[in-house]
Tab-separated table of C-alpha atoms and ligand atoms in Angstrom:
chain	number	residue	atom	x	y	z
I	49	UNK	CA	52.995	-133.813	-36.143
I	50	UNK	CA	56.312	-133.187	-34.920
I	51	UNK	CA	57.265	-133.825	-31.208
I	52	UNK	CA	60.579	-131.204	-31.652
I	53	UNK	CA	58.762	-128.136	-31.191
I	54	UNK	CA	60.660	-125.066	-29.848
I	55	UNK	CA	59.796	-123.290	-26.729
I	56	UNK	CA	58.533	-120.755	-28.507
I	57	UNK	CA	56.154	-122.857	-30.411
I	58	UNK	CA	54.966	-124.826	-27.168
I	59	UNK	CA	54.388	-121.209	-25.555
I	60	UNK	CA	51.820	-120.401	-28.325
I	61	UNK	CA	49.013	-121.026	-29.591
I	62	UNK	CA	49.176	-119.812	-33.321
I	63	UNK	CA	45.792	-120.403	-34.192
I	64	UNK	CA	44.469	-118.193	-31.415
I	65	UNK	CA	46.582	-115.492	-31.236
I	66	UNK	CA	47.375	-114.902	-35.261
I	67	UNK	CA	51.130	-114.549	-34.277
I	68	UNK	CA	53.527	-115.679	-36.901
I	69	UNK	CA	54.109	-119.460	-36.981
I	70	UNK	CA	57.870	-118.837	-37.742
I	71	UNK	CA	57.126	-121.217	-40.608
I	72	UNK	CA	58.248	-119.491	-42.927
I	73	UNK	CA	61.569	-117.258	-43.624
I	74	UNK	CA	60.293	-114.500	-43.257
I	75	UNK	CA	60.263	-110.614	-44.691
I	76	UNK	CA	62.839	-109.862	-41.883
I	77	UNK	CA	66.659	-109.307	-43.653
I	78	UNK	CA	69.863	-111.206	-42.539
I	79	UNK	CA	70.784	-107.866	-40.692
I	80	UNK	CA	67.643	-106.544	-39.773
I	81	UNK	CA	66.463	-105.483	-35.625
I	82	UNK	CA	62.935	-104.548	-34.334
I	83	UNK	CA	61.673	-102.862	-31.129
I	84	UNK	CA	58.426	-103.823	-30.321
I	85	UNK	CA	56.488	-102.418	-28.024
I	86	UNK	CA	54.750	-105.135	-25.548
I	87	UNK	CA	51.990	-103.794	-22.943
I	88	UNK	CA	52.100	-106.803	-21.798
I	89	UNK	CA	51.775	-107.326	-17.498
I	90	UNK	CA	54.665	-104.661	-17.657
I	91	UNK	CA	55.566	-102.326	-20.355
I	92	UNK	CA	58.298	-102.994	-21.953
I	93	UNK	CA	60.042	-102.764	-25.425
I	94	UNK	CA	61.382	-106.023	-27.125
I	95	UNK	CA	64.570	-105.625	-28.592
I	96	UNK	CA	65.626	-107.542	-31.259
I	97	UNK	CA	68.105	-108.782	-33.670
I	98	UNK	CA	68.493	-111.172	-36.503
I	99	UNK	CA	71.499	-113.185	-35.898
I	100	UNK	CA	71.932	-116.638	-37.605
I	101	UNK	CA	68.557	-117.206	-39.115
I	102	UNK	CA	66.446	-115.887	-35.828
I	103	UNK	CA	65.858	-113.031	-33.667
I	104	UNK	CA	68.101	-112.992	-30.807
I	105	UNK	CA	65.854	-110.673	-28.360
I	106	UNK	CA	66.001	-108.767	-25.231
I	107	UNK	CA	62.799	-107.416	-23.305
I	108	UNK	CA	63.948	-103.690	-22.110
I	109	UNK	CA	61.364	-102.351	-19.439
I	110	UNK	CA	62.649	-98.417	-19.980
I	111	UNK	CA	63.408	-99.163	-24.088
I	112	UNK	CA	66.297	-97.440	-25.671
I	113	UNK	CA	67.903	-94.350	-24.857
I	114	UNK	CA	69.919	-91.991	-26.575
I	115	UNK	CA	72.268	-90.486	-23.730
I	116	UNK	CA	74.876	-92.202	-23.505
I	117	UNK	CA	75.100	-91.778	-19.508
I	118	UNK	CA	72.240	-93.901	-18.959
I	119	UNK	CA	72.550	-97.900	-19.006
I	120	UNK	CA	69.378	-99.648	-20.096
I	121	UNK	CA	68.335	-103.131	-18.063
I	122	UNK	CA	68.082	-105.565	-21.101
I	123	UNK	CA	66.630	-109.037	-19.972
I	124	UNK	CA	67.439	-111.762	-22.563
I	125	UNK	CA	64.618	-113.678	-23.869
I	126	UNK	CA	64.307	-116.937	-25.835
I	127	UNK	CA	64.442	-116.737	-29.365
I	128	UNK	CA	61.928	-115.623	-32.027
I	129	UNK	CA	61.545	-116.558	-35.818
I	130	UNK	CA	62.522	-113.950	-38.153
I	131	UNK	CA	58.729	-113.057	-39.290
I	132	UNK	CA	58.013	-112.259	-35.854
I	133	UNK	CA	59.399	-108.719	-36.350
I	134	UNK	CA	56.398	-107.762	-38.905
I	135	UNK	CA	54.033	-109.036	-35.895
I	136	UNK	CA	51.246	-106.122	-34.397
I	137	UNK	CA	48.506	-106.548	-33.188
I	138	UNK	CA	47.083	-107.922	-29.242
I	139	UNK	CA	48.152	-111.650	-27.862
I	140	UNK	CA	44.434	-112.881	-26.101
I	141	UNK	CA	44.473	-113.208	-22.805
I	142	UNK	CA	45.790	-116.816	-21.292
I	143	UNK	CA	48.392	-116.795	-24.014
I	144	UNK	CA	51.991	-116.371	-23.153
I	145	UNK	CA	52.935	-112.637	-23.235
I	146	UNK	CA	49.220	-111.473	-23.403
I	147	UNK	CA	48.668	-107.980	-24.442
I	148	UNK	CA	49.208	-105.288	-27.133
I	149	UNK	CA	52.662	-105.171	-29.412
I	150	UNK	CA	53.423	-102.809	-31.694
I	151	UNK	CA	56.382	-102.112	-34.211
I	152	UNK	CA	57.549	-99.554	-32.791
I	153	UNK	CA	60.971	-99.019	-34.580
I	154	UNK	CA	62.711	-101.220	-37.363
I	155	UNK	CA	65.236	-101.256	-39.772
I	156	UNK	CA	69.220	-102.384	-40.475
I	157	UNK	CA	72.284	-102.837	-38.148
I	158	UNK	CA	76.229	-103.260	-39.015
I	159	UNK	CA	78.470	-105.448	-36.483
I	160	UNK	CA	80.982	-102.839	-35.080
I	161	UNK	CA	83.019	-105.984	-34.186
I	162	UNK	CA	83.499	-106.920	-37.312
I	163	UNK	CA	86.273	-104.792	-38.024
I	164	UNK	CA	89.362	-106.460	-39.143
I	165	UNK	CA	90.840	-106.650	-35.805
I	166	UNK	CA	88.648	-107.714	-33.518
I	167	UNK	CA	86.629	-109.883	-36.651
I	168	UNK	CA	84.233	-110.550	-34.451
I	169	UNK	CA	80.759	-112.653	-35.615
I	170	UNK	CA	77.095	-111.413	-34.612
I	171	UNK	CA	77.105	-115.220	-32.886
I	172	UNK	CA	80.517	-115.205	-31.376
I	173	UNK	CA	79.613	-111.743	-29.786
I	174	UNK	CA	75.966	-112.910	-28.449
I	175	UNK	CA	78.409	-115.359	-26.913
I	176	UNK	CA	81.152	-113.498	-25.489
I	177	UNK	CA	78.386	-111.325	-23.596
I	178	UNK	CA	79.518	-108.306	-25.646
I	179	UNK	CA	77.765	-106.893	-28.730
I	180	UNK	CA	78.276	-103.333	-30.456
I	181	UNK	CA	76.130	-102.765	-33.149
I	182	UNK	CA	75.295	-99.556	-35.193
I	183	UNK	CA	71.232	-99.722	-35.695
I	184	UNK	CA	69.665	-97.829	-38.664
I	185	UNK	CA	66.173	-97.354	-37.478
I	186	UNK	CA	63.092	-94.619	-38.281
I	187	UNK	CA	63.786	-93.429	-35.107
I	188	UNK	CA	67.079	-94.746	-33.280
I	189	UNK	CA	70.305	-94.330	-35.275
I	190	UNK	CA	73.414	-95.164	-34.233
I	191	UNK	CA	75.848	-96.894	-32.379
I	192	UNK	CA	74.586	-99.466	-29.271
I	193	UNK	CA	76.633	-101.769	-27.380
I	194	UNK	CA	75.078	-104.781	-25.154
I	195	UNK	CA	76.970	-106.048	-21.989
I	196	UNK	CA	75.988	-109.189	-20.182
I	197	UNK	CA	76.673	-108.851	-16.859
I	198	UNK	CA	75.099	-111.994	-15.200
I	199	UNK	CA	74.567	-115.158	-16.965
I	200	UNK	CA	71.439	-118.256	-16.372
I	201	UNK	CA	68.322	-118.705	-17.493
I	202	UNK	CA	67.562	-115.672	-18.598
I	203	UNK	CA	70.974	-113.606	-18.587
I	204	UNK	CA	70.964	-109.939	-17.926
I	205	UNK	CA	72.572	-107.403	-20.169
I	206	UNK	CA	72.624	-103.931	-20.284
I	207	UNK	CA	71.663	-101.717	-23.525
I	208	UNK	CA	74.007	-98.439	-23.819
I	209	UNK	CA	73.622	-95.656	-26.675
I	210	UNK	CA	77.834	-95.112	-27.736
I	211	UNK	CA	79.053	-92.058	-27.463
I	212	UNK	CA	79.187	-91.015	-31.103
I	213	UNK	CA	77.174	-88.381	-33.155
I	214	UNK	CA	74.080	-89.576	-32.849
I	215	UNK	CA	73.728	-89.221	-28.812
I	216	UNK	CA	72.061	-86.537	-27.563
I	217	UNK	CA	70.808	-86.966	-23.819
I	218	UNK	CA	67.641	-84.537	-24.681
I	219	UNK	CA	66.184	-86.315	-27.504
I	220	UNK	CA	63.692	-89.038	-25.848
I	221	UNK	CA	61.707	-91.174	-28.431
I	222	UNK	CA	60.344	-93.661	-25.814
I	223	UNK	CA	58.442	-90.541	-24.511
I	224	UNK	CA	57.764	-88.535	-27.667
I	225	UNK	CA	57.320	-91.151	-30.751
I	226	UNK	CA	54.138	-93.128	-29.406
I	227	UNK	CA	52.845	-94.436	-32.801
I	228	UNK	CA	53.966	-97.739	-35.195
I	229	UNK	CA	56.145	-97.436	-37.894
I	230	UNK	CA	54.539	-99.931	-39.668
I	231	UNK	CA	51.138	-98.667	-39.240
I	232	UNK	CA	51.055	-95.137	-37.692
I	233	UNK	CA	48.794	-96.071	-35.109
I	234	UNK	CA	49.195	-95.540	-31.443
I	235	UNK	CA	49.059	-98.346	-29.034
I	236	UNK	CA	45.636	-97.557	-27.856
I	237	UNK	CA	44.750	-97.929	-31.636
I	238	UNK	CA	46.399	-101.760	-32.207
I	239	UNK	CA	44.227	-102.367	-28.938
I	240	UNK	CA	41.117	-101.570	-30.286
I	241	UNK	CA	41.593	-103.933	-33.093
I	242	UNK	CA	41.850	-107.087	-30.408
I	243	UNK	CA	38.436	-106.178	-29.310
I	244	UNK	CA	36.905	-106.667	-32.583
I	245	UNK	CA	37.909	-110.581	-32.405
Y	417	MN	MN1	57.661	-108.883	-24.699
């Protein structure tokens, strides 16, 4: 066996929790994001994006917004492997991030810095502490930019809907689209299924 694990392998235990071994590439696209829902020991949504062969994520306690007014606390997290997006289901208790995930919105993003000016990478934004990205989700569409505003260990951004035609401060889908896109079911639902094991 391999000493060189990453930190996300050493955090898991694959056999236990049925999570994704990040083995293999994955059904995740070069340009795809997920938000997954983790009621985990806080709520939160896990955003993420596939940049350079693995999701770059961010754990967002209030999830995305659509009004442009309001700035989104966006916590940088290590790493994931591209099949990670497909994962639903409940983490056992003991393992790292314990608790129910769901998928609760995925689909395709375009680099707004990539424009011939700026010409701006997905990886040379992540590092300049600036990303703008327009997300083509089942239910966030759009334009979203990502500030860091304090580096370290685990750097803190913040997640902001652009003003463009897809805001509107009234529309709320962290409050009013509760169920999976990938499976329709709500989070009490994926819960249920962890008790079965
Ligand atoms: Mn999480």
């Amino acid at each position: 066996m391999g000493s060189d694990k990453s930190e996300y392998d050493k955090k898991r235990n694959l056999e236990k929790s049925g999570e994704p071994s990040g083995n293999s590439s994955g059904s995740a696209g070069k340009n795809s994001f997920v938000i997954q829902k983790h009621d985990a020991s806080h709520l939160h949504y896990d955003f993420r994006l596939a940049i350079d062969g693995a999701l770059k994520s961010w754990a967002v306690p209030k999830g995305p917004s659509m009004d442009p007014s309001e700035k989104r606390l966006a916590v940088e997290v290590e790493d994931h492997p591209l099949d990670y997006a497909d994962f639903e289901g409940v983490i056992p208790e003991g393992e790292y991030g314990a608790g129910t995930v769901m998928v609760w919105d995925r689909g395709t993003y375009s680099n707004l810095r990539a424009d011939k000016e700026k010409d701006s990478s997905m990886a040379e934004s992540h590092k300049a502490g600036l990303i703008e990205v327009w997300l083509k989700g089942e239910k966030i569409e759009g334009g979203y930019a990502l500030k860091r505003f304090r580096g370290g260990k685990k750097p803190q951004w913040l997640l902001i809907k652009m003003d463009d035609e897809k805001a509107d401060a009234r529309r709320k889908p962290t409050s009013t689209e509760n169920e999976s896109v990938k499976s329709g079911r709500d989070m009490d639902e994926i819960a249920e299924e962890g008790d079965d094991d």
